[in-house]
Amino acid sequence: MGFQALTAVIFACLCFACDGFFTGNIHRNIERQISNDVQGHKDEDKPVFQQHWISQKLDHFNGADSRAWKQKFLVTETYYRTGGPVFLMIGGEGPINNQWMSTDSGSTWLTYAKKLGALCFLLEHRFYGDSHPTVDLRTENLQFLSSQQALADLAHFRTVMAKQLGLTNSKWVAFGGSYPGALAAWSRLKYPNLIHAAVASSAPLHATVNFSEYLEVVWRALAAENPKCPLLVKKAFDTLNELIKDPKNYENITKDFNLCSRLQIQSEKDRAYILDSLADSIMSTVQYNNDNRAFENHHLPPSALFQRPHLQCKPPGSQEHILQRTRQRGRQWLYQTCTEFGYFQTSDSPNQPFSGFGLQYHVEQCLDIFNISTKTLYAGVDQTNENYGSYDIRATRIVFPNGSIDPWHALGITSSISDDLPAIFIKGTAHCANMYPARAEDIPQLNLAREHIFQILQKWLKEK
C-alpha cells in the first residue's frame, strides 16, 4: 500500500460525518453587592450578560489555609422572572465560552430558561481559562485541582449568590456536558441542600484507567455507516504501524500526514504518540459526528475530552515534544486524568480499528510528567468511584442524556435507574448533542430528547 493510498484509506471514512443582565431587584442587588467577594463588569460586546469574579478559597478542605483567588463567572437575567429557578452551567476543562450565554445562540439550556423564567450563571472551572488559583501550573500547585475542590467552588458560589441576590429560596438546577456533566450530577449528589436538580449530559460517571471501550464504540459507529469502514481503517493503521518502524519511511510519512517537521521516532513512546495523534482525527469525528458545535465558533472539533490542540500541521511526535506541549496546554486535564479519572483511550481491545497506543503509553506519561506512579494512579481512580458511586450513584432528580454514537456513553448512565434518575439514550447522536442549538436537520429522536428533558425539569421544579 503506497503512502498516498494509506492516507486516503485512513481518512476516507471521515466523510460520513458530513452526510449523516440583571434588571429590577436582581440587577440592583448584584450591583450593590459587588464587593471583595464579587467583582465584575459588563461586557460591552455582549450586553445580554455580565462578567464577574467571585472570591474562592484555594483549599476548601483545610481550614488553616486562608489563601484565596478569583473565579470568573457570567450571568444573564434576560429570561428571568421573579420567583423563577436559577440555572447553573458548569465550566469544564477549558475556558468558558461566551456563546453559551448569548441569547442569539439558541443553546438548549437558554431555551429552557426562556420557558421557565430562569436566571442563568456560567461558572468557569478552577485552573482553566482565566480562573487561576495559583501563579503557575507546577505539579505542587496542581494538588489544588480536583473535582472535589471544583464541587466545593460550586457550593460556595451558590451560597454567596443566593444570599446576596435574594435567591435563597430559589430552586437551582445544575447543567453540564461531558466532565461538567459528571460535576452536575455530583453536585446534586454531594450538595442536595443547594442543588435541586441536575441535567448531566454525556457524563462519564465511572472512572477507569483503561478506557478501551471508547474505541470499541468508534468501531461500531463506523460500521453502522459502512461495515467496510472500520476494516479499512484497521488495515491502514496496521500498515502504518509497520512502516513507522523503519526510518527510511519517515520522509514520506512526514509529507503525507502534514507533520510540522520531520518525523522523529526515538522510542516506543514516540511511536505511540504519532499513532495516537493520527487516530485522533477519526476519534474526534465520531465523537462529535454531525453535531451543531459551530455555534461555539469551532472550525475544527477538539479531540475527545482532552481538547488537544488542532494545528494546520501535526506535531512530529517526540517525547520531548509531548512534555513541552503539556507544559503549555492540556497539562491541567492530563493531571486530573492521572490523579482522578484515568479515561485513557487505549488501543488494547481487539474490537477496535487502531493499534500502537496501549495503556502503558498513557500510564508512563503520568510518571514522566507528574511523577505519579501506576499505584497512585489506580488508587486515585478507585477513590473517585468510591466517593461518587460510579454507575450506582445514589441521588435523586438527575437526568442523564447520552448519545449512542458518543464513545463516552460507555462510562455513563444509559438505562434509567429510577423515576428520579432517568436516562435518555438518544440513538444516532454524538457527544452532548442535546445541549446544542436545535436546527432543521436534527433527527426526530434528538428533538424528542430535548423536549423530554424539559418535561422532566418542569415536573421537578414543582417538587419541594
Coordinates of C-alpha atoms in Angstrom, one line a residue:
M1 CA 0.0 0.0 0.0
G2 CA 1.5 3.3 -1.1
F3 CA 1.7 6.3 1.2
Q4 CA -0.9 8.4 -0.7
A5 CA -3.2 5.4 -0.7
L6 CA -2.6 4.9 3.0
T7 CA -3.6 8.4 3.9
A8 CA -6.6 8.2 1.7
V9 CA -7.8 5.0 3.4
I10 CA -7.3 6.4 6.9
F11 CA -9.4 9.4 6.2
A12 CA -11.9 8.0 3.7
C13 CA -14.4 7.2 6.4
L14 CA -14.5 10.7 7.8
C15 CA -17.0 11.8 5.1
F16 CA -19.8 10.0 6.9
A17 CA -20.0 12.8 9.5
C18 CA -20.6 15.3 6.7
D19 CA -23.6 13.4 5.4
G20 CA -25.1 11.9 8.0
F21 CA -28.2 41.2 32.8
F22 CA -29.9 41.8 35.6
T23 CA -32.9 44.1 35.7
G24 CA -35.2 45.1 38.5
N25 CA -34.4 44.0 42.1
I26 CA -31.9 41.3 40.9
H27 CA -29.9 43.9 39.0
R28 CA -29.8 46.4 41.8
N29 CA -28.8 43.7 44.2
I30 CA -25.8 42.5 42.2
E31 CA -24.6 46.0 41.5
R32 CA -24.9 46.8 45.2
Q33 CA -23.2 43.6 46.3
I34 CA -20.1 43.9 44.1
S35 CA -17.5 43.9 46.9
N36 CA -14.5 41.9 48.0
D37 CA -16.5 38.7 47.4
V38 CA -17.8 39.5 43.9
Q39 CA -16.2 41.9 41.5
G40 CA -17.3 42.4 37.9
H41 CA -18.0 44.5 34.8
K42 CA -20.3 44.5 31.9
D43 CA -19.0 43.0 28.6
E44 CA -19.8 45.8 26.2
D45 CA -19.7 43.5 23.2
K46 CA -22.2 41.1 24.8
P47 CA -24.8 43.3 26.7
V48 CA -27.1 40.3 27.2
F49 CA -24.8 39.0 30.0
Q50 CA -22.3 40.3 32.5
Q51 CA -18.9 39.0 33.6
H52 CA -18.0 39.0 37.3
W53 CA -15.5 37.4 39.7
I54 CA -16.0 35.7 43.0
S55 CA -13.5 35.0 45.8
Q56 CA -12.9 31.4 46.4
K57 CA -10.7 29.5 48.9
L58 CA -7.6 27.8 47.4
D59 CA -8.2 24.8 49.6
H60 CA -11.8 24.3 50.8
F61 CA -10.8 21.3 53.0
N62 CA -8.0 22.9 55.0
G63 CA -9.4 25.4 57.5
A64 CA -5.9 26.7 58.3
D65 CA -5.2 27.7 54.7
S66 CA -6.6 31.2 54.2
R67 CA -5.3 31.7 50.7
A68 CA -7.9 32.9 48.1
W69 CA -8.3 33.5 44.4
K70 CA -10.8 35.0 41.9
Q71 CA -13.1 32.8 39.9
K72 CA -14.7 34.0 36.7
F73 CA -18.4 33.7 36.0
L74 CA -21.0 35.0 33.6
V75 CA -24.6 35.8 34.3
T76 CA -27.7 36.7 32.3
E77 CA -31.1 37.7 33.5
T78 CA -32.6 38.1 30.0
Y79 CA -35.3 35.5 30.7
Y80 CA -35.5 35.8 34.5
R81 CA -39.0 36.2 36.0
T82 CA -39.4 36.8 39.7
G83 CA -39.7 33.6 41.6
G84 CA -38.1 31.6 38.7
P85 CA -35.4 29.0 39.1
V86 CA -31.7 29.5 38.8
F87 CA -29.7 27.6 36.2
L88 CA -26.0 27.0 36.8
M89 CA -24.0 25.9 33.8
I90 CA -20.7 24.3 35.0
G91 CA -17.5 25.0 33.1
G92 CA -15.1 22.2 32.3
E93 CA -11.6 21.5 31.1
G94 CA -11.2 24.7 29.1
P95 CA -12.2 28.4 29.1
I96 CA -15.9 29.1 29.3
N97 CA -17.4 30.2 26.0
N98 CA -19.5 33.4 25.8
Q99 CA -21.7 31.8 23.2
W100 CA -23.3 29.7 25.8
M101 CA -24.7 32.9 27.3
S102 CA -25.7 34.5 24.1
T103 CA -29.5 34.7 23.5
D104 CA -28.8 34.6 19.8
S105 CA -27.2 31.1 20.0
G106 CA -30.3 29.2 20.8
S107 CA -28.5 26.8 23.1
T108 CA -30.9 24.4 24.7
W109 CA -30.4 25.4 28.3
L110 CA -31.3 29.1 27.4
T111 CA -34.4 27.8 25.6
Y112 CA -35.4 26.1 28.8
A113 CA -34.6 29.3 30.7
K114 CA -36.9 31.3 28.5
K115 CA -39.7 28.9 29.0
L116 CA -39.2 28.7 32.8
G117 CA -38.1 32.2 33.6
A118 CA -34.7 31.2 34.9
L119 CA -31.7 33.3 36.0
C120 CA -28.6 31.8 34.3
F121 CA -25.0 31.6 35.6
L122 CA -22.0 30.1 33.8
L123 CA -19.1 29.3 36.2
E124 CA -15.5 28.7 35.0
H125 CA -13.7 25.7 36.4
R126 CA -10.6 26.4 38.6
F127 CA -7.3 26.2 36.8
Y128 CA -8.9 26.6 33.4
G129 CA -9.5 29.7 31.2
D130 CA -9.0 32.9 33.2
S131 CA -9.6 31.3 36.6
H132 CA -6.1 30.9 38.0
P133 CA -5.8 29.8 41.7
T134 CA -2.0 29.7 41.5
V135 CA 0.7 31.7 39.7
D136 CA 1.7 28.7 37.6
L137 CA 0.9 25.1 36.8
R138 CA 3.8 23.4 38.6
T139 CA 2.8 19.9 39.9
E140 CA 2.9 21.1 43.5
N141 CA 0.3 23.7 42.7
L142 CA -1.9 21.3 40.8
Q143 CA -2.7 19.5 44.1
F144 CA -5.5 22.0 44.4
L145 CA -7.0 20.9 41.1
S146 CA -9.6 18.2 41.7
S147 CA -13.3 17.5 41.1
Q148 CA -13.9 17.7 44.9
Q149 CA -12.4 21.2 45.0
A150 CA -14.4 22.2 42.0
L151 CA -17.6 21.0 43.6
A152 CA -16.8 23.0 46.7
D153 CA -16.3 26.0 44.5
L154 CA -19.8 25.4 43.1
A155 CA -21.3 25.1 46.6
H156 CA -19.7 28.3 47.8
F157 CA -20.7 30.1 44.6
R158 CA -24.3 29.0 45.0
T159 CA -24.4 30.0 48.7
V160 CA -22.9 33.5 48.1
M161 CA -25.1 34.3 45.1
A162 CA -28.2 33.1 46.8
K163 CA -27.6 35.2 49.8
Q164 CA -26.5 38.4 48.0
L165 CA -29.2 38.3 45.3
G166 CA -32.1 37.2 47.5
L167 CA -32.3 33.7 45.8
T168 CA -32.1 31.6 48.9
N169 CA -35.5 30.0 48.3
S170 CA -35.0 29.6 44.6
K171 CA -34.5 26.2 43.1
W172 CA -31.1 25.8 41.5
V173 CA -30.6 23.4 38.6
A174 CA -27.0 22.4 37.6
F175 CA -26.2 21.8 33.9
G176 CA -23.1 20.3 32.3
G177 CA -21.8 18.2 29.4
S178 CA -19.0 15.6 29.5
Y179 CA -16.8 16.1 32.6
P180 CA -19.0 19.1 33.6
G181 CA -22.0 16.8 33.2
A182 CA -20.5 14.5 35.8
L183 CA -19.9 17.5 38.0
A184 CA -23.5 18.5 37.6
A185 CA -24.6 15.0 38.8
W186 CA -22.1 15.0 41.6
S187 CA -23.2 18.5 42.8
R188 CA -26.7 17.2 43.3
L189 CA -25.2 14.1 45.0
K190 CA -22.9 15.9 47.4
Y191 CA -24.9 19.1 48.0
P192 CA -28.6 18.2 47.7
N193 CA -29.5 21.0 50.1
L194 CA -28.1 23.5 47.5
I195 CA -28.8 21.9 44.1
H196 CA -32.4 21.0 43.4
A197 CA -31.9 19.0 40.2
A198 CA -29.3 18.4 37.5
V199 CA -29.0 17.7 33.8
A200 CA -25.9 15.6 33.3
S201 CA -25.3 15.3 29.6
S202 CA -22.8 12.8 28.2
A203 CA -21.5 12.4 31.8
P204 CA -18.7 9.8 32.4
L205 CA -19.7 8.8 35.9
H206 CA -17.4 5.7 36.0
A207 CA -13.7 6.4 36.3
T208 CA -11.4 3.8 34.7
V209 CA -7.7 3.7 33.9
N210 CA -8.0 1.7 30.7
F211 CA -11.0 3.2 28.8
S212 CA -10.6 0.7 25.9
E213 CA -14.4 0.7 25.4
Y214 CA -14.0 4.2 23.8
L215 CA -12.5 2.8 20.6
E216 CA -14.9 -0.1 20.6
V217 CA -17.8 2.4 20.2
V218 CA -15.8 4.1 17.5
W219 CA -15.6 0.8 15.6
R220 CA -19.4 0.3 15.9
A221 CA -20.2 3.8 14.9
L222 CA -18.0 3.5 11.7
A223 CA -19.5 0.1 11.0
A224 CA -23.0 1.5 11.3
E225 CA -22.3 3.9 8.5
N226 CA -20.4 1.4 6.3
P227 CA -19.4 -2.1 7.5
K228 CA -16.2 -1.9 5.5
C229 CA -15.1 1.4 7.0
P230 CA -13.5 0.1 10.3
L231 CA -11.9 -2.8 8.5
L232 CA -10.2 -0.3 6.1
V233 CA -9.1 1.9 9.0
K234 CA -7.7 -1.1 10.8
K235 CA -5.8 -2.2 7.7
A236 CA -4.4 1.3 7.2
F237 CA -3.2 1.7 10.8
D238 CA -1.7 -1.8 11.0
T239 CA 0.2 -0.9 7.8
L240 CA 1.3 2.4 9.2
N241 CA 2.4 0.8 12.5
E242 CA 4.8 -1.4 10.5
L243 CA 6.0 1.4 8.2
I244 CA 6.8 3.7 11.1
K245 CA 9.3 1.2 12.5
D246 CA 11.7 1.9 9.5
P247 CA 13.4 5.3 9.4
K248 CA 13.6 5.1 5.6
N249 CA 9.8 5.8 5.6
Y250 CA 10.0 8.9 7.8
E251 CA 10.3 11.4 4.9
N252 CA 7.2 10.1 3.2
I253 CA 5.2 9.9 6.4
T254 CA 6.1 13.5 7.2
K255 CA 4.9 14.7 3.9
D256 CA 1.7 12.6 3.6
F257 CA 0.5 13.4 7.1
N258 CA 1.5 17.0 7.0
L259 CA 3.7 16.9 10.1
C260 CA 5.1 20.2 11.3
S261 CA 8.7 18.9 11.0
R262 CA 10.4 15.7 10.0
L263 CA 9.1 12.7 11.9
Q264 CA 11.2 11.8 15.0
I265 CA 10.9 8.3 16.4
Q266 CA 13.4 7.8 19.2
S267 CA 11.4 5.5 21.5
E268 CA 8.3 3.4 21.7
K269 CA 6.6 6.4 23.3
D270 CA 7.3 8.5 20.2
R271 CA 5.7 5.8 18.0
A272 CA 2.7 5.6 20.2
Y273 CA 2.3 9.4 20.3
I274 CA 2.2 9.8 16.5
L275 CA -0.2 6.9 16.0
D276 CA -2.4 8.2 18.7
S277 CA -2.4 11.7 17.1
L278 CA -3.3 10.4 13.7
A279 CA -6.1 8.2 15.1
D280 CA -7.4 11.2 17.0
S281 CA -8.8 12.7 13.8
I282 CA -11.1 9.8 13.3
M283 CA -11.9 9.5 17.0
S284 CA -13.0 13.2 17.1
T285 CA -15.1 12.9 14.0
V286 CA -17.1 10.0 15.6
Q287 CA -17.4 11.7 19.0
Y288 CA -18.7 14.9 17.5
N289 CA -20.5 13.4 14.5
N290 CA -22.9 15.8 12.8
D291 CA -23.3 18.0 15.9
N292 CA -24.0 21.7 16.0
R293 CA -20.9 22.9 17.7
A294 CA -20.4 25.6 15.0
F295 CA -22.3 28.0 17.2
E296 CA -19.3 28.0 19.6
N297 CA -17.2 29.3 16.6
H298 CA -15.4 25.9 16.4
H299 CA -13.9 25.4 13.0
L300 CA -12.3 22.0 13.9
P301 CA -13.6 19.6 16.6
P302 CA -11.5 19.3 19.7
S303 CA -10.2 15.8 20.5
A304 CA -12.3 13.8 22.8
L305 CA -12.4 15.0 26.4
F306 CA -8.7 16.1 26.3
Q307 CA -9.3 19.0 24.0
R308 CA -6.0 18.6 22.2
P309 CA -4.9 21.5 20.0
H310 CA -5.6 21.1 16.3
L311 CA -3.0 22.7 14.1
Q312 CA -2.6 23.2 10.4
C313 CA 0.2 20.6 10.7
K314 CA 0.5 17.8 13.2
P315 CA 3.4 17.6 15.8
P316 CA 6.2 15.3 14.8
G317 CA 5.9 13.1 17.8
S318 CA 9.0 13.1 20.0
Q319 CA 8.8 12.5 23.8
E320 CA 10.3 16.0 24.3
H321 CA 7.5 17.5 22.3
I322 CA 4.9 15.7 24.5
L323 CA 6.5 17.2 27.6
Q324 CA 6.7 20.6 26.0
R325 CA 3.1 20.5 24.9
T326 CA 1.8 19.6 28.3
R327 CA 3.7 22.5 29.9
Q328 CA 1.8 24.9 27.6
R329 CA -1.6 23.4 27.0
G330 CA -3.6 20.5 28.3
R331 CA -1.5 20.0 31.4
Q332 CA -4.4 20.6 33.8
W333 CA -6.7 17.9 32.3
L334 CA -3.9 15.4 32.0
Y335 CA -3.2 15.9 35.7
Q336 CA -6.8 15.2 36.5
T337 CA -6.8 12.0 34.4
C338 CA -3.6 10.9 36.2
T339 CA -5.0 11.6 39.7
E340 CA -8.8 11.0 39.5
F341 CA -10.2 9.6 36.3
G342 CA -7.9 7.7 34.0
Y343 CA -10.2 7.8 31.0
F344 CA -7.2 6.7 28.8
Q345 CA -8.5 5.8 25.3
T346 CA -6.2 2.9 24.5
S347 CA -5.9 0.6 21.5
D348 CA -5.8 -2.5 23.7
S349 CA -9.1 -4.0 22.8
P350 CA -9.2 -6.4 19.7
N351 CA -12.6 -4.9 18.8
Q352 CA -11.4 -1.5 17.6
P353 CA -9.6 -0.3 14.4
F354 CA -6.4 1.2 15.8
S355 CA -3.0 0.0 17.1
G356 CA 0.1 1.2 18.8
F357 CA -1.0 3.2 21.7
G358 CA -1.7 0.9 24.6
L359 CA -2.2 1.5 28.3
Q360 CA 1.5 1.6 29.1
Y361 CA 2.0 4.7 26.9
H362 CA -0.6 6.6 28.8
V363 CA 0.4 5.4 32.2
E364 CA 4.0 6.4 31.6
Q365 CA 3.0 9.9 30.7
C366 CA 1.7 10.3 34.3
L367 CA 5.0 9.2 35.6
D368 CA 7.1 11.2 33.2
I369 CA 5.2 14.5 33.5
F370 CA 3.9 14.4 37.1
N371 CA 5.9 11.6 38.8
I372 CA 2.6 9.9 39.5
S373 CA 3.2 6.1 39.9
T374 CA 0.9 3.5 38.5
K375 CA -0.1 2.5 42.0
T376 CA -1.1 6.1 42.8
L377 CA -3.0 6.4 39.5
Y378 CA -5.1 3.3 40.2
A379 CA -5.7 4.3 43.8
G380 CA -6.9 7.8 42.7
V381 CA -9.4 6.3 40.2
D382 CA -10.7 3.8 42.8
Q383 CA -11.2 6.7 45.3
T384 CA -13.2 8.6 42.7
N385 CA -15.6 5.7 42.2
E386 CA -15.9 5.2 45.9
N387 CA -16.6 8.9 46.5
Y388 CA -19.2 9.3 43.8
G389 CA -20.7 5.9 43.4
S390 CA -19.8 5.2 39.8
Y391 CA -22.7 3.7 37.9
D392 CA -24.5 3.2 41.2
I393 CA -25.0 6.8 42.0
R394 CA -27.4 7.3 45.0
A395 CA -29.2 10.5 44.5
T396 CA -32.5 11.9 43.1
R397 CA -33.6 14.4 40.4
I398 CA -30.7 13.9 37.9
V399 CA -31.4 13.2 34.2
F400 CA -28.7 11.5 32.1
P401 CA -28.9 12.2 28.4
N402 CA -26.4 10.2 26.2
G403 CA -25.9 9.6 22.5
S404 CA -25.4 6.1 21.0
I405 CA -22.6 7.3 18.7
D406 CA -20.7 9.1 21.6
P407 CA -17.9 6.8 22.9
W408 CA -18.3 8.4 26.3
H409 CA -21.7 6.8 26.8
A410 CA -19.8 3.6 27.8
L411 CA -19.0 5.3 31.1
G412 CA -22.4 6.9 31.7
I413 CA -25.9 6.0 32.7
T414 CA -27.8 4.8 29.7
S415 CA -30.7 3.0 31.4
S416 CA -33.0 4.6 33.9
I417 CA -32.1 3.8 37.5
S418 CA -35.5 5.1 38.8
D419 CA -38.1 7.7 38.1
D420 CA -35.8 10.2 39.9
L421 CA -32.7 9.1 38.0
P422 CA -33.9 8.8 34.4
A423 CA -31.7 8.1 31.4
I424 CA -32.4 9.4 27.9
F425 CA -30.4 7.3 25.4
I426 CA -30.6 9.1 22.0
K427 CA -29.9 6.8 19.1
G428 CA -27.9 8.3 16.3
T429 CA -26.4 11.3 18.2
A430 CA -23.0 12.1 19.5
H431 CA -21.3 13.9 22.4
C432 CA -23.6 16.4 24.2
A433 CA -25.8 16.7 21.1
N434 CA -28.8 17.6 23.3
M435 CA -27.1 20.7 24.6
Y436 CA -26.5 22.4 21.2
P437 CA -29.0 24.8 19.5
A438 CA -31.7 23.0 17.6
R439 CA -31.7 23.1 13.8
A440 CA -33.8 21.9 10.9
E441 CA -31.7 18.9 10.1
D442 CA -31.8 17.5 13.7
I443 CA -33.1 13.9 13.8
P444 CA -36.5 13.4 15.4
Q445 CA -35.2 11.5 18.4
L446 CA -32.9 14.4 19.3
N447 CA -35.8 16.9 19.3
L448 CA -37.8 14.4 21.4
A449 CA -35.0 14.1 23.9
R450 CA -34.7 17.9 24.3
E451 CA -38.5 18.1 24.9
H452 CA -38.3 15.1 27.3
I453 CA -35.7 16.8 29.4
F454 CA -37.8 19.9 29.5
Q455 CA -40.8 18.0 30.7
I456 CA -38.7 16.4 33.5
L457 CA -37.4 19.8 34.6
Q458 CA -40.9 21.1 34.7
K459 CA -42.0 18.3 36.9
W460 CA -39.0 18.5 39.3
L461 CA -39.3 22.3 39.7
K462 CA -42.8 21.8 41.1
E463 CA -41.4 19.5 43.8
K464 CA -40.1 20.7 47.1

